[in-house]
mmCIF file of C-alpha atoms and ligand atoms in Angstrom:
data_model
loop_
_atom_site.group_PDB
_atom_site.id
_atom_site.type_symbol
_atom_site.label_atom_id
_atom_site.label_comp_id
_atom_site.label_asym_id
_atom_site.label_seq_id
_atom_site.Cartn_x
_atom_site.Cartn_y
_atom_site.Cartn_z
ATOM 1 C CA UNK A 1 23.898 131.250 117.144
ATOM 2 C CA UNK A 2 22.414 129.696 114.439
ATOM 3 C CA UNK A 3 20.198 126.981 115.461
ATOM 4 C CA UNK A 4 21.631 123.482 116.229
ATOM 5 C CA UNK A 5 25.017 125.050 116.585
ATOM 6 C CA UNK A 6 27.082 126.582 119.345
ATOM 7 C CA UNK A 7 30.686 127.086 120.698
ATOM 8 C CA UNK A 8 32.019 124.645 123.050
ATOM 9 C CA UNK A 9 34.973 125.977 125.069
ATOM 10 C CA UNK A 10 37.543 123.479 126.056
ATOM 11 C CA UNK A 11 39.337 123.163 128.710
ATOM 12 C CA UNK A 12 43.465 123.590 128.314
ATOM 13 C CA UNK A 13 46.057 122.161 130.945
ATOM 14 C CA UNK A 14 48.640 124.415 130.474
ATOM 15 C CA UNK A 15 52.073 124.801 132.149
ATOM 16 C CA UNK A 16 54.763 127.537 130.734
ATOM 17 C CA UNK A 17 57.401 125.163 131.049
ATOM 18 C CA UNK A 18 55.639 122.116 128.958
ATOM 19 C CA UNK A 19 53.221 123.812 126.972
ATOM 20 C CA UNK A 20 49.341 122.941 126.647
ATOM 21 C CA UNK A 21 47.372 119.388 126.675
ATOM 22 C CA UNK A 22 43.285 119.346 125.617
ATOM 23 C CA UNK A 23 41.377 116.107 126.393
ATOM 24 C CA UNK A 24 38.112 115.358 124.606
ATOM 25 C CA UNK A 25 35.928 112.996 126.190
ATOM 26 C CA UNK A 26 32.833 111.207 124.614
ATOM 27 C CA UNK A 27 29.000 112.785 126.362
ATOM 28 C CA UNK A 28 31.862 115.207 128.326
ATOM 29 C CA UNK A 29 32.867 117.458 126.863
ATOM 30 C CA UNK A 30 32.165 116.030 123.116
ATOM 31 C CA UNK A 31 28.296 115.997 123.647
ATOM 32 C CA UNK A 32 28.036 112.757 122.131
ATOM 33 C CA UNK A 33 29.464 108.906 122.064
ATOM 34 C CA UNK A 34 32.421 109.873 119.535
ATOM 35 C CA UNK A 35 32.484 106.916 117.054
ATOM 36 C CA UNK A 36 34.564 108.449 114.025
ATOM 37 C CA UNK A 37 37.783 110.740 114.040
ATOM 38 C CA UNK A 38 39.544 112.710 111.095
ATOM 39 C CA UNK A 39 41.360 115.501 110.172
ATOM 40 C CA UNK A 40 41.634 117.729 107.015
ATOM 41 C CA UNK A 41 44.667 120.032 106.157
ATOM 42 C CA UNK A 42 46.660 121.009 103.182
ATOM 43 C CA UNK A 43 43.579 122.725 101.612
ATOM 44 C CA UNK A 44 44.519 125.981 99.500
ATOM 45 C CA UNK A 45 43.662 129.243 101.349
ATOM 46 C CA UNK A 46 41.798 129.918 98.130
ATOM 47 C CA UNK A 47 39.408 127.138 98.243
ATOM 48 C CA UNK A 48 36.748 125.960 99.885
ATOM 49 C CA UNK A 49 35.117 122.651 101.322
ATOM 50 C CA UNK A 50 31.960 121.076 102.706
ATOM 51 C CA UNK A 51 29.021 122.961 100.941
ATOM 52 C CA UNK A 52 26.684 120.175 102.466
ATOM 53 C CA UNK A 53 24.515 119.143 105.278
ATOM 54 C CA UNK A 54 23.647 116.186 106.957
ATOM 55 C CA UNK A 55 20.407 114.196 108.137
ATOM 56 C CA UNK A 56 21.729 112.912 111.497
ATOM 57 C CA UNK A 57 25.081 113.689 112.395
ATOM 58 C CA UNK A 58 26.575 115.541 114.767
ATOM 59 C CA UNK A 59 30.028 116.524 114.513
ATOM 60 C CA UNK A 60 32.384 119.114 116.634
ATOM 61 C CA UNK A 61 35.018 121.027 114.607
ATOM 62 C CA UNK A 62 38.483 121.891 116.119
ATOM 63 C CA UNK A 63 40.842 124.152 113.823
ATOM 64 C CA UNK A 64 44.105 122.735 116.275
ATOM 65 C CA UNK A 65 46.597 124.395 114.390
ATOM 66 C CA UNK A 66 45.975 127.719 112.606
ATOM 67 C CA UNK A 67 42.713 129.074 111.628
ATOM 68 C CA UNK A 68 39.707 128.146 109.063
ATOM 69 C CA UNK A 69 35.848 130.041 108.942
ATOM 70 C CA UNK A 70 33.105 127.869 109.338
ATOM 71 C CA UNK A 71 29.884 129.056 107.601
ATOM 72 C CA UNK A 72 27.005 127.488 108.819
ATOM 73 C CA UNK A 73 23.437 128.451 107.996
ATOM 74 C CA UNK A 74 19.794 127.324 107.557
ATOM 75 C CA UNK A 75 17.017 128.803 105.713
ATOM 76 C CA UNK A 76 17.220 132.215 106.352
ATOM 77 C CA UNK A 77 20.027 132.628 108.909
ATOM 78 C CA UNK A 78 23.929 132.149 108.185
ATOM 79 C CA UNK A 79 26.903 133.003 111.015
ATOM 80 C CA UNK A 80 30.605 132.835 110.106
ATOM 81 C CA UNK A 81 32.446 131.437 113.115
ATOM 82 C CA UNK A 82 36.209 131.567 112.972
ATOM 83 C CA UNK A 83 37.703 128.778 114.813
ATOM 84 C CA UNK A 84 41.850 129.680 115.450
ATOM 85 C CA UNK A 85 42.058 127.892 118.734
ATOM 86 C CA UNK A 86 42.306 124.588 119.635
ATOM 87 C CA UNK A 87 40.348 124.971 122.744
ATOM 88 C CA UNK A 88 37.552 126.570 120.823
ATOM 89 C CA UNK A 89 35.032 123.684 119.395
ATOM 90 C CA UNK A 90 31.909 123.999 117.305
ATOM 91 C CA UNK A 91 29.268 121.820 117.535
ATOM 92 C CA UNK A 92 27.506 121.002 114.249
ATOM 93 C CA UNK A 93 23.998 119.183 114.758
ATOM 94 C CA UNK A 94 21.616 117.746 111.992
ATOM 95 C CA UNK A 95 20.560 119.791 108.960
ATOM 96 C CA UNK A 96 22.779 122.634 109.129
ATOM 97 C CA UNK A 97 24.492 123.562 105.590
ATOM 98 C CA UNK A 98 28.119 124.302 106.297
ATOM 99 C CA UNK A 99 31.283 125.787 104.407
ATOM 100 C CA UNK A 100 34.826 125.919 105.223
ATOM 101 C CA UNK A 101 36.622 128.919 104.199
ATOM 102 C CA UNK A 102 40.224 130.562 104.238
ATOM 103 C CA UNK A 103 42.143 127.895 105.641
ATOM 104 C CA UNK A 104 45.507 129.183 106.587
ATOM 105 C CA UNK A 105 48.187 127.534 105.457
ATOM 106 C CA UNK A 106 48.726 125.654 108.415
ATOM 107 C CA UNK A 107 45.441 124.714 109.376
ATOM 108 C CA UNK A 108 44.809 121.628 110.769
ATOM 109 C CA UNK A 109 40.554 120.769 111.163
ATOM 110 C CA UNK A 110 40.185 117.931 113.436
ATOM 111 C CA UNK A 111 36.473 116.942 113.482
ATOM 112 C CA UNK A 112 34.908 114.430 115.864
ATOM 113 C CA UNK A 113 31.643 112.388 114.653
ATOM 114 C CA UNK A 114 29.058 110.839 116.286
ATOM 115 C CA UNK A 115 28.560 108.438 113.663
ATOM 116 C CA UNK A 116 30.721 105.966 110.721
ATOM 117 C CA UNK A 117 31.036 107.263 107.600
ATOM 118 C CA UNK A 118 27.646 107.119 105.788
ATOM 119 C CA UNK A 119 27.744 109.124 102.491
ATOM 120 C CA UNK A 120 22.908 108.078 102.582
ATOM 121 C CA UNK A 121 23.572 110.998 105.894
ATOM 122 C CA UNK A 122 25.026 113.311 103.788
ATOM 123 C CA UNK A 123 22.264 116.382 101.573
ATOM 124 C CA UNK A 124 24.713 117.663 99.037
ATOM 125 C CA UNK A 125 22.137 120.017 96.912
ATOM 126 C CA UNK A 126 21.355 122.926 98.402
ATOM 127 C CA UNK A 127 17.946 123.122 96.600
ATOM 128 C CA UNK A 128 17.230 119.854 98.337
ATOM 129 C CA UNK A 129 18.396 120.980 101.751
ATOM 130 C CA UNK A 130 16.694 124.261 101.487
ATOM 131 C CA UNK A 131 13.707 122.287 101.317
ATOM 132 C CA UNK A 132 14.198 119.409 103.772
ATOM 133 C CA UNK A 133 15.577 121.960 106.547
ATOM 134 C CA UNK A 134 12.105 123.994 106.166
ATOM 135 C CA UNK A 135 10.232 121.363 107.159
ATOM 136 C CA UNK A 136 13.103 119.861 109.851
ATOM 137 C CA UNK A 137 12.933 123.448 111.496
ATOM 138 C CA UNK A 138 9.396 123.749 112.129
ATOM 139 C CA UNK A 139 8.628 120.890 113.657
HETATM 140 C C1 LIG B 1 31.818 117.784 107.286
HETATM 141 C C2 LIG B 1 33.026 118.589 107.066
HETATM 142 C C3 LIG B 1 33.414 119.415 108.255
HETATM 143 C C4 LIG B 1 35.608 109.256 103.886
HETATM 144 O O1 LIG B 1 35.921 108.266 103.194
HETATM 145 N N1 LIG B 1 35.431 109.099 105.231
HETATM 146 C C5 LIG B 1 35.083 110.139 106.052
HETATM 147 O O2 LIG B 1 34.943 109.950 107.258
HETATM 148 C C6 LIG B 1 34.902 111.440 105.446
HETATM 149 C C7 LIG B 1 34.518 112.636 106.315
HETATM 150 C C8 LIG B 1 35.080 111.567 104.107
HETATM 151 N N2 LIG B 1 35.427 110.491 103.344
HETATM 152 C C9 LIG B 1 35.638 110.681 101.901
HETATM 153 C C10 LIG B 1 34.411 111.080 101.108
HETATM 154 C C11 LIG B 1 34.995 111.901 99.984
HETATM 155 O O3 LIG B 1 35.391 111.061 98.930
HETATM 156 O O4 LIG B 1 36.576 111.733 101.738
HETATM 157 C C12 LIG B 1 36.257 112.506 100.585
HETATM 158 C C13 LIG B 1 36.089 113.964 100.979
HETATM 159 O O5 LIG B 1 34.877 114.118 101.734
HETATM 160 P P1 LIG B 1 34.007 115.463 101.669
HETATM 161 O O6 LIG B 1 34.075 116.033 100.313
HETATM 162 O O7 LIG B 1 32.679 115.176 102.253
HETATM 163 O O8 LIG B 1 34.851 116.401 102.666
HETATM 164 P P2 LIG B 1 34.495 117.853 103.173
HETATM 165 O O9 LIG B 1 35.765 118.431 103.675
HETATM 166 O O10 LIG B 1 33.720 118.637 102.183
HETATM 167 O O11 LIG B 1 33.488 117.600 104.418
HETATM 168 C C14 LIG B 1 33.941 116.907 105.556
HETATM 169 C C15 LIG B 1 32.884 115.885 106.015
HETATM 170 O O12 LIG B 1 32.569 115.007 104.936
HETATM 171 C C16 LIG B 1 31.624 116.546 106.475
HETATM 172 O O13 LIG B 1 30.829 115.600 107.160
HETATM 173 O O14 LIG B 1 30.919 118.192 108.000
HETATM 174 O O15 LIG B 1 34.165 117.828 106.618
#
């Protein structure tokens, strides 16, 4: 995957009777302290969001109702993941550029953060990115 990415598979309880319960748990299975929690839906299945990276934060994504495609990418390598599960995660680290595409209509994105909302974290020009991630990468 690309780098400071990857899938993390979550664990379902799951009874045919009751249906299905996930659990996220901060430096468990959320690979950090989780101090910020929200969720986007609504969005047209026309348009997109995010086109941005960020300094510091790590984040995991979790589509957990319908489906949404997450491209991420640095210089020189992009991945589409689709995420249509809620017990399929992505992990997002620092200075990854990242664009969410074809939200279904019912698509709920929960994302977990590992910091507060800091819009100084976020690198919303690409030309700036492209340059800062160069260097990031090969340290
Ligand atoms: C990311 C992707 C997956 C807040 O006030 N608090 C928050 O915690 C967040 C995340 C956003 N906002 C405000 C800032 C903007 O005025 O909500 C508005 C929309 O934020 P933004 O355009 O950054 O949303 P997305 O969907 O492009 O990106 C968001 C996260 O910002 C970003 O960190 O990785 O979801």
């Amino acid at each position: 995957m690309i780098s400071n990415t990857r899938i993390i598979d979550l664990t379902a309880c799951s009874d045919d009777k009751f249906g299905s319960l996930v659990a996220l748990e901060g430096d468990k299975s959320i690979p950090f302290q989780v101090r910020r929690v929200y969720y986007i839906y609504g969005v047209p299945g026309d348009e997109t969001r995010g086109h941005h990276s960020h300094n510091e934060l790590e984040q995991v994504l979790i589509c957990v109702s319908g489906s949404v495609t997450i491209v991420v990418s640095t210089p020189g390598a992009e991945e589409e993941v689709l995420l249509d599960s809620p017990t399929k995660g992505l992990y997002i680290g620092p200075m990854v550029w990242r664009v969410m595409k074809d939200f279904s209509h019912d698509a709920v994105l929960l994302v977990l953060a590992s910091e507060y909302f800091d819009e100084k974290d976020y690198i919303r020009g690409h030309d700036s990115y492209i340059v800062k991630a160069k260097k990031y990468f090969q340290k």
